[in-house]
Short mmCIF file of C-alpha atoms (C1' of nucleotides) in Angstrom, two decimals:
data_model
loop_
_atom_site.label_atom_id
_atom_site.label_comp_id
_atom_site.label_asym_id
_atom_site.label_seq_id
_atom_site.Cartn_x
_atom_site.Cartn_y
_atom_site.Cartn_z
CA UNK S 1 0.00 0.00 0.00
CA UNK S 2 1.48 3.29 -1.15
CA UNK S 3 0.39 6.28 0.96
CA UNK S 4 1.23 9.88 0.08
CA UNK S 5 0.77 13.40 1.45
CA UNK S 6 0.66 16.48 -0.77
CA UNK S 7 -0.05 20.09 0.21
CA UNK S 8 -1.47 21.26 -3.11
CA UNK S 9 -2.06 24.96 -2.28
CA UNK S 10 -5.46 25.23 -3.94
CA UNK S 11 -7.15 22.27 -5.62
CA UNK S 12 -8.74 24.27 -8.44
CA UNK S 13 -5.42 25.88 -9.39
CA UNK S 14 -3.66 22.53 -9.11
CA UNK S 15 -5.95 20.14 -11.03
CA UNK S 16 -3.42 19.70 -13.84
CA UNK S 17 -0.30 19.42 -11.67
CA UNK S 18 -2.06 17.08 -9.24
CA UNK S 19 -3.53 14.90 -11.99
CA UNK S 20 -0.12 14.67 -13.68
CA UNK S 21 1.55 13.59 -10.45
CA UNK S 22 -1.23 11.09 -9.66
CA UNK S 23 -0.87 9.50 -13.11
CA UNK S 24 2.80 8.70 -12.49
CA UNK S 25 2.86 8.02 -8.76
CA UNK S 26 0.67 4.90 -8.64
CA UNK S 27 -0.38 5.72 -5.07
CA UNK S 28 -3.22 3.90 -3.33
CA UNK S 29 -4.05 6.68 -0.87
CA UNK S 30 -3.27 10.40 -1.05
CA UNK S 31 -4.03 12.93 1.68
CA UNK S 32 -4.27 16.52 0.46
CA UNK S 33 -3.87 19.77 2.38
CA UNK S 34 -4.81 23.36 1.55
CA UNK S 35 -7.56 22.41 -0.89
CA UNK S 36 -8.85 25.99 -0.30
CA UNK S 37 -12.34 24.89 -1.24
CA UNK S 38 -15.66 24.09 0.31
CA UNK S 39 -16.77 20.45 -0.12
CA UNK S 40 -19.25 21.43 -2.87
CA UNK S 41 -16.49 23.24 -4.79
CA UNK S 42 -14.04 20.33 -4.82
CA UNK S 43 -13.66 18.89 -8.35
CA UNK S 44 -14.93 15.54 -7.09
CA UNK S 45 -16.21 14.23 -10.43
CA UNK S 46 -12.83 14.87 -12.09
CA UNK S 47 -11.05 12.59 -9.61
CA UNK S 48 -13.87 10.04 -9.43
CA UNK S 49 -13.67 9.73 -13.22
CA UNK S 50 -9.96 8.92 -12.77
CA UNK S 51 -10.91 6.09 -10.41
CA UNK S 52 -10.54 7.73 -7.01
CA UNK S 53 -12.80 7.59 -4.01
CA UNK S 54 -12.96 11.16 -2.67
CA UNK S 55 -13.53 12.34 0.91
CA UNK S 56 -13.25 16.04 1.66
CA UNK S 57 -13.26 18.31 4.69
CA UNK S 58 -13.22 21.82 3.31
CA UNK S 59 -14.01 25.41 4.22
CA UNK S 60 -14.29 28.66 2.30
CA UNK S 61 -11.09 30.22 1.03
CA UNK S 62 -8.44 28.68 3.23
CA UNK S 63 -7.21 25.41 4.71
CA UNK S 64 -9.17 22.27 3.88
CA UNK S 65 -8.05 18.63 3.66
CA UNK S 66 -9.11 15.61 1.61
CA UNK S 67 -8.39 11.94 0.98
CA UNK S 68 -8.18 10.31 -2.45
CA UNK S 69 -8.14 6.50 -2.37
CA UNK S 70 -8.05 3.60 -4.81
CA UNK S 71 -8.95 1.27 -1.94
CA UNK S 72 -12.13 1.14 0.13
CA UNK S 73 -12.40 3.63 2.98
CA UNK S 74 -14.26 3.02 6.24
CA UNK S 75 -15.03 5.07 9.35
CA UNK S 76 -14.24 8.49 7.88
CA UNK S 77 -14.14 11.23 10.53
CA UNK S 78 -13.68 14.96 10.00
CA UNK S 79 -12.13 17.48 12.39
CA UNK S 80 -9.59 17.18 15.20
CA UNK S 81 -11.28 16.30 18.51
CA UNK S 82 -10.94 18.50 21.55
CA UNK S 83 -12.54 21.84 20.63
CA UNK S 84 -16.09 21.97 19.29
CA UNK S 85 -15.70 25.71 18.63
CA UNK S 86 -12.79 25.18 16.19
CA UNK S 87 -14.16 25.79 12.69
CA UNK S 88 -10.89 25.42 10.75
CA UNK S 89 -10.85 22.38 8.43
CA UNK S 90 -7.46 20.80 9.09
CA UNK S 91 -7.95 17.13 9.94
CA UNK S 92 -9.51 13.97 8.47
CA UNK S 93 -9.21 10.29 9.35
CA UNK S 94 -10.20 7.09 7.56
CA UNK S 95 -9.44 3.38 7.63
CA UNK S 96 -8.02 2.06 4.36
CA UNK S 97 -8.84 -1.55 3.55
CA UNK S 98 -5.90 -3.17 1.76
CA UNK S 99 -4.42 -6.58 2.57
CA UNK S 100 -4.66 -5.14 6.06
CA UNK S 101 -6.65 -2.28 7.57
CA UNK S 102 -4.55 0.87 8.06
CA UNK S 103 -5.79 3.97 9.89
CA UNK S 104 -4.84 7.17 8.07
CA UNK S 105 -4.85 10.63 9.70
CA UNK S 106 -4.38 13.50 7.24
CA UNK S 107 -3.55 16.84 8.85
CA UNK S 108 -2.76 20.46 8.08
CA UNK S 109 -1.17 21.82 11.24
CA UNK S 110 -1.57 25.59 11.81
CA UNK S 111 1.26 27.79 10.53
CA UNK S 112 1.28 29.89 13.71
CA UNK S 113 2.90 33.08 12.44
CA UNK S 114 3.32 35.68 13.68
CA UNK S 115 4.74 34.43 16.97
CA UNK S 116 4.04 35.37 19.66
CA UNK S 117 0.36 36.11 19.17
CA UNK S 118 -3.08 34.50 18.93
CA UNK S 119 -2.18 32.48 15.84
CA UNK S 120 0.79 30.98 17.66
CA UNK S 121 -1.37 30.21 20.69
CA UNK S 122 -3.81 28.44 18.34
CA UNK S 123 -0.97 26.40 16.84
CA UNK S 124 0.27 25.19 20.23
CA UNK S 125 -3.26 24.43 21.44
CA UNK S 126 -3.93 22.49 18.21
CA UNK S 127 -0.72 20.48 18.74
CA UNK S 128 -1.81 19.59 22.26
CA UNK S 129 -5.15 18.33 20.87
CA UNK S 130 -3.20 16.36 18.23
CA UNK S 131 -1.03 14.84 20.98
CA UNK S 132 -4.13 13.57 22.78
CA UNK S 133 -5.63 12.11 19.57
CA UNK S 134 -2.26 10.58 18.64
CA UNK S 135 -2.16 8.78 21.99
CA UNK S 136 -5.60 7.30 21.29
CA UNK S 137 -4.46 6.16 17.85
CA UNK S 138 -1.40 4.44 19.36
CA UNK S 139 -3.60 2.76 21.95
CA UNK S 140 -5.65 1.19 19.13
CA UNK S 141 -2.57 -0.91 18.27
CA UNK S 142 -3.54 -0.66 14.59
CA UNK S 143 -1.07 0.28 11.88
CA UNK S 144 -1.56 4.06 11.83
CA UNK S 145 -0.03 6.62 9.48
CA UNK S 146 -0.43 10.23 10.66
CA UNK S 147 0.75 12.40 7.80
CA UNK S 148 0.52 15.84 6.30
CA UNK S 149 1.82 19.38 6.47
CA UNK S 150 2.99 19.70 10.09
CA UNK S 151 4.38 23.22 9.63
CA UNK S 152 7.27 22.11 11.88
CA UNK S 153 10.97 22.18 10.99
CA UNK S 154 12.12 19.49 13.44
CA UNK S 155 15.87 20.23 13.47
CA UNK S 156 18.39 22.71 12.00
CA UNK S 157 19.37 20.17 9.34
CA UNK S 158 15.77 20.30 8.09
CA UNK S 159 16.36 23.84 6.76
CA UNK S 160 18.85 24.99 4.13
CA UNK S 161 19.32 28.21 6.13
CA UNK S 162 18.18 27.57 9.70
CA UNK S 163 19.26 31.06 10.81
CA UNK S 164 16.45 32.48 8.64
CA UNK S 165 13.86 30.61 10.70
CA UNK S 166 14.90 31.21 14.32
CA UNK S 167 12.00 33.62 14.99
CA UNK S 168 9.49 31.71 12.86
CA UNK S 169 6.62 29.69 14.35
CA UNK S 170 7.75 26.69 12.26
CA UNK S 171 11.10 26.52 14.09
CA UNK S 172 10.65 28.11 17.53
CA UNK S 173 11.85 25.86 20.38
CA UNK S 174 8.32 25.54 21.79
CA UNK S 175 7.00 24.36 18.40
CA UNK S 176 9.76 21.79 18.00
CA UNK S 177 9.30 20.59 21.59
CA UNK S 178 5.58 20.07 20.97
CA UNK S 179 6.40 18.01 17.88
CA UNK S 180 8.95 15.92 19.81
CA UNK S 181 6.39 15.39 22.58
CA UNK S 182 4.18 13.64 20.01
CA UNK S 183 7.08 11.76 18.37
CA UNK S 184 8.23 10.45 21.74
CA UNK S 185 4.89 8.78 22.35
CA UNK S 186 6.28 6.14 20.03
CA UNK S 187 5.90 7.49 16.48
CA UNK S 188 8.49 6.99 13.74
CA UNK S 189 9.41 9.91 11.42
CA UNK S 190 9.61 7.81 8.24
CA UNK S 191 11.83 10.06 6.10
CA UNK S 192 14.22 10.77 8.98
CA UNK S 193 14.75 7.16 10.06
CA UNK S 194 15.39 6.13 6.46
CA UNK S 195 18.60 8.19 6.63
CA UNK S 196 19.16 9.01 10.32
CA UNK S 197 22.53 10.69 9.88
CA UNK S 198 21.63 12.91 6.93
CA UNK S 199 23.11 16.37 7.43
CA UNK S 200 20.75 18.29 5.13
CA UNK S 201 17.09 17.79 4.24
CA UNK S 202 15.47 16.27 2.32
CA UNK S 203 13.29 19.34 1.87
CA UNK S 204 9.57 19.28 1.09
CA UNK S 205 8.78 23.02 0.73
CA UNK S 206 10.36 25.93 -1.13
CA UNK S 207 8.79 29.41 -0.92
CA UNK S 208 7.55 30.97 -4.17
CA UNK S 209 9.42 34.15 -3.26
CA UNK S 210 13.01 35.07 -3.83
CA UNK S 211 13.95 32.15 -6.05
CA UNK S 212 13.94 29.75 -3.11
CA UNK S 213 13.56 26.71 -5.39
CA UNK S 214 16.38 27.70 -7.74
CA UNK S 215 18.66 28.24 -4.73
CA UNK S 216 17.40 25.05 -3.02
CA UNK S 217 16.50 27.18 -0.01
CA UNK S 218 14.02 24.62 1.32
CA UNK S 219 12.66 23.22 4.55
CA UNK S 220 11.31 19.82 5.63
CA UNK S 221 7.82 20.35 7.09
CA UNK S 222 5.71 17.57 5.51
CA UNK S 223 6.04 14.46 7.64
CA UNK S 224 4.84 10.85 7.82
CA UNK S 225 4.56 9.56 11.38
CA UNK S 226 4.13 5.82 11.82
CA UNK S 227 2.76 3.87 14.75
CA UNK S 228 4.97 0.90 15.74
CA UNK S 229 2.60 -1.46 13.91
CA UNK S 230 2.93 0.65 10.75
CA UNK S 231 6.70 1.12 11.10
CA UNK S 232 7.08 -2.67 11.17
CA UNK S 233 5.42 -2.78 7.72
CA UNK S 234 7.42 0.00 6.04
CA UNK S 235 9.16 -0.96 2.79
CA UNK S 236 10.29 2.40 1.37
CA UNK S 237 9.71 6.15 1.70
CA UNK S 238 10.56 9.06 -0.58
CA UNK S 239 10.15 12.78 -1.31
CA UNK S 240 9.02 13.48 -4.89
CA UNK S 241 11.29 16.51 -5.23
CA UNK S 242 10.92 16.78 -9.01
CA UNK S 243 7.26 17.84 -8.60
CA UNK S 244 8.52 21.31 -7.57
CA UNK S 245 10.10 21.78 -11.03
CA UNK S 246 6.91 21.10 -12.99
CA UNK S 247 4.37 23.44 -14.59
CA UNK S 248 2.52 25.69 -12.13
CA UNK S 249 3.73 23.72 -9.10
CA UNK S 250 2.59 23.81 -5.49
CA UNK S 251 5.16 25.23 -3.09
CA UNK S 252 5.18 21.77 -1.42
CA UNK S 253 6.06 18.41 -2.99
CA UNK S 254 4.54 14.97 -2.31
CA UNK S 255 6.05 12.69 0.32
CA UNK S 256 5.11 9.02 0.37
CA UNK S 257 5.77 5.59 1.85
CA UNK S 258 5.01 2.02 0.92
CA UNK S 259 3.74 -0.43 3.52
CA UNK S 260 3.55 -4.23 3.28
CA UNK S 261 -0.19 -3.98 3.84
"C1'" DA J 1 17.80 48.34 1.97
"C1'" DT J 2 13.71 46.85 0.16
"C1'" DG J 3 10.60 43.68 -1.47
"C1'" DG J 4 10.07 39.67 -3.53
"C1'" DT J 5 5.05 35.14 -5.07
"C1'" DC J 6 1.22 32.61 -5.01
"C1'" DG J 7 -4.31 31.36 -4.36
"C1'" DT J 8 -8.74 32.71 -3.14
"C1'" DG J 9 -12.14 35.78 -3.87
"C1'" DT J 10 -12.20 40.27 -4.09
"C1'" DT J 11 -8.48 44.20 -4.41
"C1'" DA J 12 -7.04 41.81 1.76
"C1'" DC J 13 -5.13 38.22 3.78
"C1'" DG J 14 -2.87 33.91 4.70
"C1'" DA J 15 1.18 31.37 3.71
#
DNA sequence: ATGGTCGTGTTACGA
């Protein structure tokens, strides 16, 4: 089972780039972030005609997440538990039925800038809610893949120029500590453990501004976290870096893994 | 030193 995450930065603007990547990737499940669309505005029929089952959790203008799957989905839930007043569409879960059942959590973690401020407070509160949900997912003892745009640069080696990020919500010590607090529950950072001693990257995001892509001034903020039962099934994991060089690209690239499931 | 690029849905704001 091949499972991917892709922050597409607007599904309507990215139909061609996304369809092109899907045609070559041969993924079974894809979680999308920043669809920037309400559910009724998502080009559902386009992807259904290409053979995908589509589940969306959108809102007007910003944010929004979705799941595309070639395999059957069960028990789809929308929204991160823990705050009924939170109206931002950033979280969706489903169980994918392959050779085995795998629980998938697709997330778009708040950016949090500027920090300090209310947006940063919201980011940290959201991460605490994610920590509580992550603990429940681990307790299920299922293979679980919790993946998406975490808006967290875990370590200096995950940025080409870490000094540029020291006051940014993506890299502040409190943000990184909150991410580690979740990791240390027992999750595996798939891309990192593939190459534990890497000194640079691999990056998953390059800003549109200032020629960041051409200078390879990137950061690693899209992550795949695996429960122990999922980590035991991992075969390979990769960043599809070349997607950033295509026509009208997202500022993020897809990251994926293959499970023996 | 400054401003720089996208997408959405209007011409502001979030990233």
